[in-house]
mmCIF file of C-alpha atoms in Angstrom:
data_model
loop_
_atom_site.group_PDB
_atom_site.id
_atom_site.type_symbol
_atom_site.label_atom_id
_atom_site.label_comp_id
_atom_site.label_asym_id
_atom_site.label_seq_id
_atom_site.Cartn_x
_atom_site.Cartn_y
_atom_site.Cartn_z
ATOM 1 C CA UNK A 99 12.415 8.845 -13.557
ATOM 2 C CA UNK A 100 11.553 5.093 -13.223
ATOM 3 C CA UNK A 101 9.328 3.729 -16.123
ATOM 4 C CA UNK A 102 6.441 1.017 -15.119
ATOM 5 C CA UNK A 103 3.648 -0.699 -16.875
ATOM 6 C CA UNK A 104 -0.190 -0.697 -15.422
ATOM 7 C CA UNK A 105 -2.553 -3.598 -16.432
ATOM 8 C CA UNK A 106 -6.108 -3.922 -15.381
ATOM 9 C CA UNK A 107 -9.023 -6.300 -15.883
ATOM 10 C CA UNK A 108 -11.877 -5.359 -18.064
ATOM 11 C CA UNK A 109 -13.657 -4.069 -15.021
ATOM 12 C CA UNK A 110 -10.884 -2.152 -13.440
ATOM 13 C CA UNK A 111 -10.593 -0.475 -16.789
ATOM 14 C CA UNK A 112 -13.779 0.866 -16.717
ATOM 15 C CA UNK A 113 -13.633 1.890 -12.878
ATOM 16 C CA UNK A 114 -10.373 4.024 -13.516
ATOM 17 C CA UNK A 115 -12.000 5.961 -16.032
ATOM 18 C CA UNK A 116 -15.285 6.739 -14.226
ATOM 19 C CA UNK A 117 -16.326 10.187 -13.207
ATOM 20 C CA UNK A 118 -16.225 9.027 -9.442
ATOM 21 C CA UNK A 119 -13.110 10.442 -7.663
ATOM 22 C CA UNK A 120 -10.341 7.969 -6.619
ATOM 23 C CA UNK A 121 -7.582 7.611 -4.206
ATOM 24 C CA UNK A 122 -5.031 5.410 -5.404
ATOM 25 C CA UNK A 123 -3.468 2.963 -2.474
ATOM 26 C CA UNK A 124 0.293 1.893 -2.386
ATOM 27 C CA UNK A 125 1.654 0.298 0.075
ATOM 28 C CA UNK A 126 2.987 -2.674 2.366
ATOM 29 C CA UNK A 127 -0.015 -5.203 0.901
ATOM 30 C CA UNK A 128 1.436 -5.535 -2.985
ATOM 31 C CA UNK A 129 -0.552 -8.673 -3.288
ATOM 32 C CA UNK A 130 1.533 -11.328 -1.633
ATOM 33 C CA UNK A 131 -0.944 -11.930 1.455
ATOM 34 C CA UNK A 132 1.525 -11.390 4.506
ATOM 35 C CA UNK A 133 -1.313 -11.106 7.290
ATOM 36 C CA UNK A 134 -0.213 -7.815 8.820
ATOM 37 C CA UNK A 135 0.088 -6.045 5.076
ATOM 38 C CA UNK A 136 -3.412 -7.446 4.198
ATOM 39 C CA UNK A 137 -4.665 -5.406 7.610
ATOM 40 C CA UNK A 138 -3.127 -2.413 7.019
ATOM 41 C CA UNK A 139 -4.370 -2.484 3.596
ATOM 42 C CA UNK A 140 -8.101 -3.362 4.878
ATOM 43 C CA UNK A 141 -7.777 -0.700 7.287
ATOM 44 C CA UNK A 142 -6.864 2.017 4.888
ATOM 45 C CA UNK A 143 -9.530 0.847 2.443
ATOM 46 C CA UNK A 144 -12.296 0.755 5.210
ATOM 47 C CA UNK A 145 -11.330 4.698 6.256
ATOM 48 C CA UNK A 146 -11.983 5.869 2.662
ATOM 49 C CA UNK A 147 -15.199 4.143 2.428
ATOM 50 C CA UNK A 148 -16.591 5.016 5.616
ATOM 51 C CA UNK A 149 -15.327 8.824 6.019
ATOM 52 C CA UNK A 150 -14.656 9.813 2.270
ATOM 53 C CA UNK A 151 -16.811 9.658 -1.299
ATOM 54 C CA UNK A 152 -13.173 8.591 -2.702
ATOM 55 C CA UNK A 153 -13.070 5.224 -4.700
ATOM 56 C CA UNK A 154 -10.131 3.166 -3.344
ATOM 57 C CA UNK A 155 -7.890 2.000 -5.949
ATOM 58 C CA UNK A 156 -5.503 -0.702 -4.828
ATOM 59 C CA UNK A 157 -2.033 -1.156 -6.583
ATOM 60 C CA UNK A 158 -0.526 -4.338 -6.362
ATOM 61 C CA UNK A 159 2.838 -5.873 -8.253
ATOM 62 C CA UNK A 160 1.925 -8.080 -11.095
ATOM 63 C CA UNK A 161 4.051 -11.011 -10.011
ATOM 64 C CA UNK A 162 1.434 -11.580 -7.184
ATOM 65 C CA UNK A 163 -1.201 -12.810 -9.296
ATOM 66 C CA UNK A 164 -0.896 -17.001 -8.566
ATOM 67 C CA UNK A 165 -3.780 -18.244 -10.579
ATOM 68 C CA UNK A 166 -6.680 -17.084 -13.032
ATOM 69 C CA UNK A 167 -9.321 -16.327 -10.345
ATOM 70 C CA UNK A 168 -6.745 -14.592 -8.417
ATOM 71 C CA UNK A 169 -7.912 -10.767 -9.240
ATOM 72 C CA UNK A 170 -11.862 -11.591 -8.503
ATOM 73 C CA UNK A 171 -11.128 -13.110 -5.747
ATOM 74 C CA UNK A 172 -8.965 -10.362 -3.886
ATOM 75 C CA UNK A 173 -11.585 -7.718 -5.103
ATOM 76 C CA UNK A 174 -14.413 -9.338 -2.916
ATOM 77 C CA UNK A 175 -11.726 -9.941 0.037
ATOM 78 C CA UNK A 176 -10.514 -6.429 -0.160
ATOM 79 C CA UNK A 177 -13.927 -5.042 -1.126
ATOM 80 C CA UNK A 178 -12.695 -2.872 -3.783
ATOM 81 C CA UNK A 179 -14.097 -2.108 -7.366
ATOM 82 C CA UNK A 180 -10.107 -2.125 -8.881
ATOM 83 C CA UNK A 181 -6.833 -3.345 -8.875
ATOM 84 C CA UNK A 182 -4.065 -2.089 -10.740
ATOM 85 C CA UNK A 183 -1.035 -4.361 -10.936
ATOM 86 C CA UNK A 184 2.598 -2.845 -11.898
ATOM 87 C CA UNK A 185 4.998 -4.406 -13.634
ATOM 88 C CA UNK A 186 8.739 -3.407 -14.550
ATOM 89 C CA UNK A 187 8.512 -4.826 -17.877
ATOM 90 C CA UNK A 188 6.023 -4.593 -20.978
ATOM 91 C CA UNK A 189 4.002 -7.617 -21.342
ATOM 92 C CA UNK A 190 1.365 -9.271 -23.089
ATOM 93 C CA UNK A 191 -1.893 -11.690 -22.499
ATOM 94 C CA UNK A 192 -3.590 -14.386 -23.860
ATOM 95 C CA UNK A 193 -7.307 -14.456 -24.078
ATOM 96 C CA UNK A 194 -7.345 -17.089 -21.339
ATOM 97 C CA UNK A 195 -6.045 -14.032 -18.901
ATOM 98 C CA UNK A 196 -7.358 -11.066 -20.226
ATOM 99 C CA UNK A 197 -5.211 -8.143 -18.538
ATOM 100 C CA UNK A 198 -4.914 -5.178 -20.810
ATOM 101 C CA UNK A 199 -2.343 -2.410 -20.546
ATOM 102 C CA UNK A 200 -3.637 1.119 -19.108
ATOM 103 C CA UNK A 201 -3.443 3.982 -21.162
ATOM 104 C CA UNK A 202 -6.082 5.965 -19.506
ATOM 105 C CA UNK A 203 -6.823 7.304 -16.150
ATOM 106 C CA UNK A 204 -9.335 9.903 -15.086
ATOM 107 C CA UNK A 205 -10.369 11.556 -11.604
ATOM 108 C CA UNK A 206 -7.515 10.828 -9.612
ATOM 109 C CA UNK A 207 -7.710 13.096 -6.512
ATOM 110 C CA UNK A 208 -4.876 11.678 -3.894
ATOM 111 C CA UNK A 209 -2.235 8.884 -3.462
ATOM 112 C CA UNK A 210 -1.936 7.514 -0.588
ATOM 113 C CA UNK A 211 1.266 5.738 0.488
ATOM 114 C CA UNK A 212 -0.213 3.200 3.754
ATOM 115 C CA UNK A 213 1.739 2.034 6.589
ATOM 116 C CA UNK A 214 4.194 -1.134 6.736
ATOM 117 C CA UNK A 215 7.960 -1.789 7.388
ATOM 118 C CA UNK A 216 8.856 -1.322 3.636
ATOM 119 C CA UNK A 217 10.366 2.066 4.070
ATOM 120 C CA UNK A 218 14.250 0.873 4.625
ATOM 121 C CA UNK A 219 17.519 -0.130 2.520
ATOM 122 C CA UNK A 220 15.915 -3.378 1.095
ATOM 123 C CA UNK A 221 12.247 -2.146 -0.393
ATOM 124 C CA UNK A 222 12.242 1.409 0.207
ATOM 125 C CA UNK A 223 13.368 2.696 -2.975
ATOM 126 C CA UNK A 224 11.458 0.973 -5.111
ATOM 127 C CA UNK A 225 8.242 1.957 -3.125
ATOM 128 C CA UNK A 226 9.221 5.788 -3.379
ATOM 129 C CA UNK A 227 10.056 5.337 -7.134
ATOM 130 C CA UNK A 228 6.311 3.797 -7.975
ATOM 131 C CA UNK A 229 5.023 6.826 -5.729
ATOM 132 C CA UNK A 230 6.458 9.140 -7.996
ATOM 133 C CA UNK A 231 5.849 7.362 -11.144
ATOM 134 C CA UNK A 232 2.327 7.559 -10.347
ATOM 135 C CA UNK A 233 2.331 11.355 -9.047
ATOM 136 C CA UNK A 234 4.348 12.539 -12.269
ATOM 137 C CA UNK A 235 2.267 9.988 -14.645
ATOM 138 C CA UNK A 236 -1.296 10.749 -13.207
ATOM 139 C CA UNK A 237 -0.159 14.372 -12.619
ATOM 140 C CA UNK A 238 -1.251 13.952 -9.063
ATOM 141 C CA UNK A 239 -1.146 16.783 -6.567
ATOM 142 C CA UNK A 240 -2.510 15.463 -3.001
ATOM 143 C CA UNK A 241 -0.198 12.802 -1.870
ATOM 144 C CA UNK A 242 -0.538 11.784 2.354
ATOM 145 C CA UNK A 243 1.751 8.851 3.762
ATOM 146 C CA UNK A 244 0.382 7.214 7.034
ATOM 147 C CA UNK A 245 1.963 4.089 9.458
ATOM 148 C CA UNK A 246 5.125 4.217 8.490
ATOM 149 C CA UNK A 247 8.433 2.202 10.281
ATOM 150 C CA UNK A 248 11.600 3.909 8.650
ATOM 151 C CA UNK A 249 15.145 2.729 8.638
ATOM 152 C CA UNK A 250 17.634 5.407 9.553
ATOM 153 C CA UNK A 251 19.616 4.299 6.375
ATOM 154 C CA UNK A 252 17.010 5.491 3.885
ATOM 155 C CA UNK A 253 16.765 9.049 4.883
ATOM 156 C CA UNK A 254 18.827 10.703 2.546
ATOM 157 C CA UNK A 255 16.410 9.339 -0.336
ATOM 158 C CA UNK A 256 13.601 10.104 1.759
ATOM 159 C CA UNK A 257 14.689 13.802 2.075
ATOM 160 C CA UNK A 258 14.702 14.138 -1.798
ATOM 161 C CA UNK A 259 11.563 12.768 -2.147
ATOM 162 C CA UNK A 260 9.603 14.628 0.573
ATOM 163 C CA UNK A 261 11.170 17.979 -0.800
ATOM 164 C CA UNK A 262 10.001 17.386 -4.175
ATOM 165 C CA UNK A 263 6.587 15.807 -3.691
ATOM 166 C CA UNK A 264 5.769 17.752 -0.293
ATOM 167 C CA UNK A 265 3.059 14.957 1.299
ATOM 168 C CA UNK A 266 0.162 17.098 3.216
ATOM 169 C CA UNK A 267 0.396 14.385 5.986
ATOM 170 C CA UNK A 268 3.817 11.820 7.276
ATOM 171 C CA UNK A 269 2.447 9.343 9.954
ATOM 172 C CA UNK A 270 4.881 7.098 11.087
ATOM 173 C CA UNK A 271 4.149 3.824 13.291
ATOM 174 C CA UNK A 272 6.845 4.186 16.091
ATOM 175 C CA UNK A 273 8.707 6.877 18.045
ATOM 176 C CA UNK A 274 12.413 5.668 16.487
ATOM 177 C CA UNK A 275 10.954 6.637 12.920
ATOM 178 C CA UNK A 276 9.358 9.776 14.207
ATOM 179 C CA UNK A 277 12.846 11.107 15.362
ATOM 180 C CA UNK A 278 14.522 10.155 12.369
ATOM 181 C CA UNK A 279 12.023 12.406 10.234
ATOM 182 C CA UNK A 280 12.858 15.048 12.672
ATOM 183 C CA UNK A 281 16.595 14.914 12.656
ATOM 184 C CA UNK A 282 16.227 15.207 9.105
ATOM 185 C CA UNK A 283 14.085 18.031 9.352
ATOM 186 C CA UNK A 284 11.199 16.254 8.071
ATOM 187 C CA UNK A 285 7.606 17.438 9.646
ATOM 188 C CA UNK A 286 5.976 14.078 10.464
ATOM 189 C CA UNK A 287 3.406 12.793 13.246
ATOM 190 C CA UNK A 288 2.800 9.497 15.237
ATOM 191 C CA UNK A 289 -0.459 7.750 13.652
ATOM 192 C CA UNK A 290 0.419 4.577 15.082
ATOM 193 C CA UNK A 291 -0.064 1.131 12.823
ATOM 194 C CA UNK A 292 -2.549 1.191 10.132
ATOM 195 C CA UNK A 293 -3.570 -2.432 10.835
ATOM 196 C CA UNK A 294 -4.955 -1.212 14.120
ATOM 197 C CA UNK A 295 -8.595 -1.130 13.364
ATOM 198 C CA UNK A 296 -8.722 -4.641 11.743
ATOM 199 C CA UNK A 297 -6.681 -5.821 14.590
ATOM 200 C CA UNK A 298 -8.910 -4.418 17.127
ATOM 201 C CA UNK A 299 -12.189 -5.877 15.516
ATOM 202 C CA UNK A 300 -10.203 -9.553 15.598
ATOM 203 C CA UNK A 301 -9.840 -8.961 19.334
ATOM 204 C CA UNK A 302 -13.312 -8.177 19.924
ATOM 205 C CA UNK A 303 -14.302 -11.452 18.657
ATOM 206 C CA UNK A 304 -12.545 -12.939 21.458
ATOM 207 C CA UNK A 305 -14.736 -14.364 24.194
ATOM 208 C CA UNK A 306 -13.919 -11.888 26.839
ATOM 209 C CA UNK A 307 -15.258 -14.452 29.717
ATOM 210 C CA UNK A 308 -12.115 -16.373 29.040
ATOM 211 C CA UNK A 309 -9.296 -14.660 30.637
ATOM 212 C CA UNK A 310 -5.281 -14.534 30.320
ATOM 213 C CA UNK A 311 -5.390 -14.774 26.534
ATOM 214 C CA UNK A 312 -2.883 -13.321 24.126
ATOM 215 C CA UNK A 313 -3.090 -13.391 20.278
ATOM 216 C CA UNK A 314 0.218 -12.784 18.865
ATOM 217 C CA UNK A 315 1.600 -12.454 15.272
ATOM 218 C CA UNK A 316 5.384 -12.454 14.739
ATOM 219 C CA UNK A 317 7.240 -12.405 11.288
ATOM 220 C CA UNK A 318 10.178 -14.828 11.339
ATOM 221 C CA UNK A 319 10.670 -15.027 7.533
ATOM 222 C CA UNK A 320 14.204 -14.822 6.705
ATOM 223 C CA UNK A 321 14.099 -11.529 4.751
ATOM 224 C CA UNK A 322 13.026 -9.734 8.135
ATOM 225 C CA UNK A 323 16.941 -9.787 9.072
ATOM 226 C CA UNK A 324 16.386 -10.726 12.228
ATOM 227 C CA UNK A 325 17.817 -14.096 12.944
ATOM 228 C CA UNK A 326 20.279 -12.956 15.570
ATOM 229 C CA UNK A 327 16.554 -12.210 17.224
ATOM 230 C CA UNK A 328 14.986 -15.469 17.018
ATOM 231 C CA UNK A 329 16.866 -17.363 19.740
#
């Protein structure tokens, strides 16, 4: 079992031991500000705030913290009360940057692996390790997955994961991913992209009197492995 360490600021520490029932959000936005990843996270947060009484708790990688104001700024941007930071290593902090090791949690009802394209041979194993760490250590019983794009190479690892942790819902954002799941004997559903609602809000702000316009976002970063397609 992979071991991780959890850290949080003082206000977040208070929230994660409160009497409120909570949903833990793990997914594509790990704190690095990619446009599509943030949209998927905001869409997921909004869903829980509008449709449930669960308090969303966001999970970020601790390496994403870029300055002393980062945490409060992100809470405000996402409209959440608490962010948990996950680390591969044990860390200590001085008084000027007050993060503390999380030693107690309470009332985590659900873990949600929200959407993205990370269930692949590059990042997928790590994300599944993170989910399994939370489920084992927080004794989480309820688990859902949505908006995933899956690479066929990770299917053997995914079969083991699903068999052990049994998500109640497994949604994917494209039909190739659904075919991979079905071929592996994993029950899934086409749930489309978790960023859709946020993108729809942006589209509604475009003046509909101006015709023949399109808003597009392309990720041409080197890590996408799409150099052969860029031309």
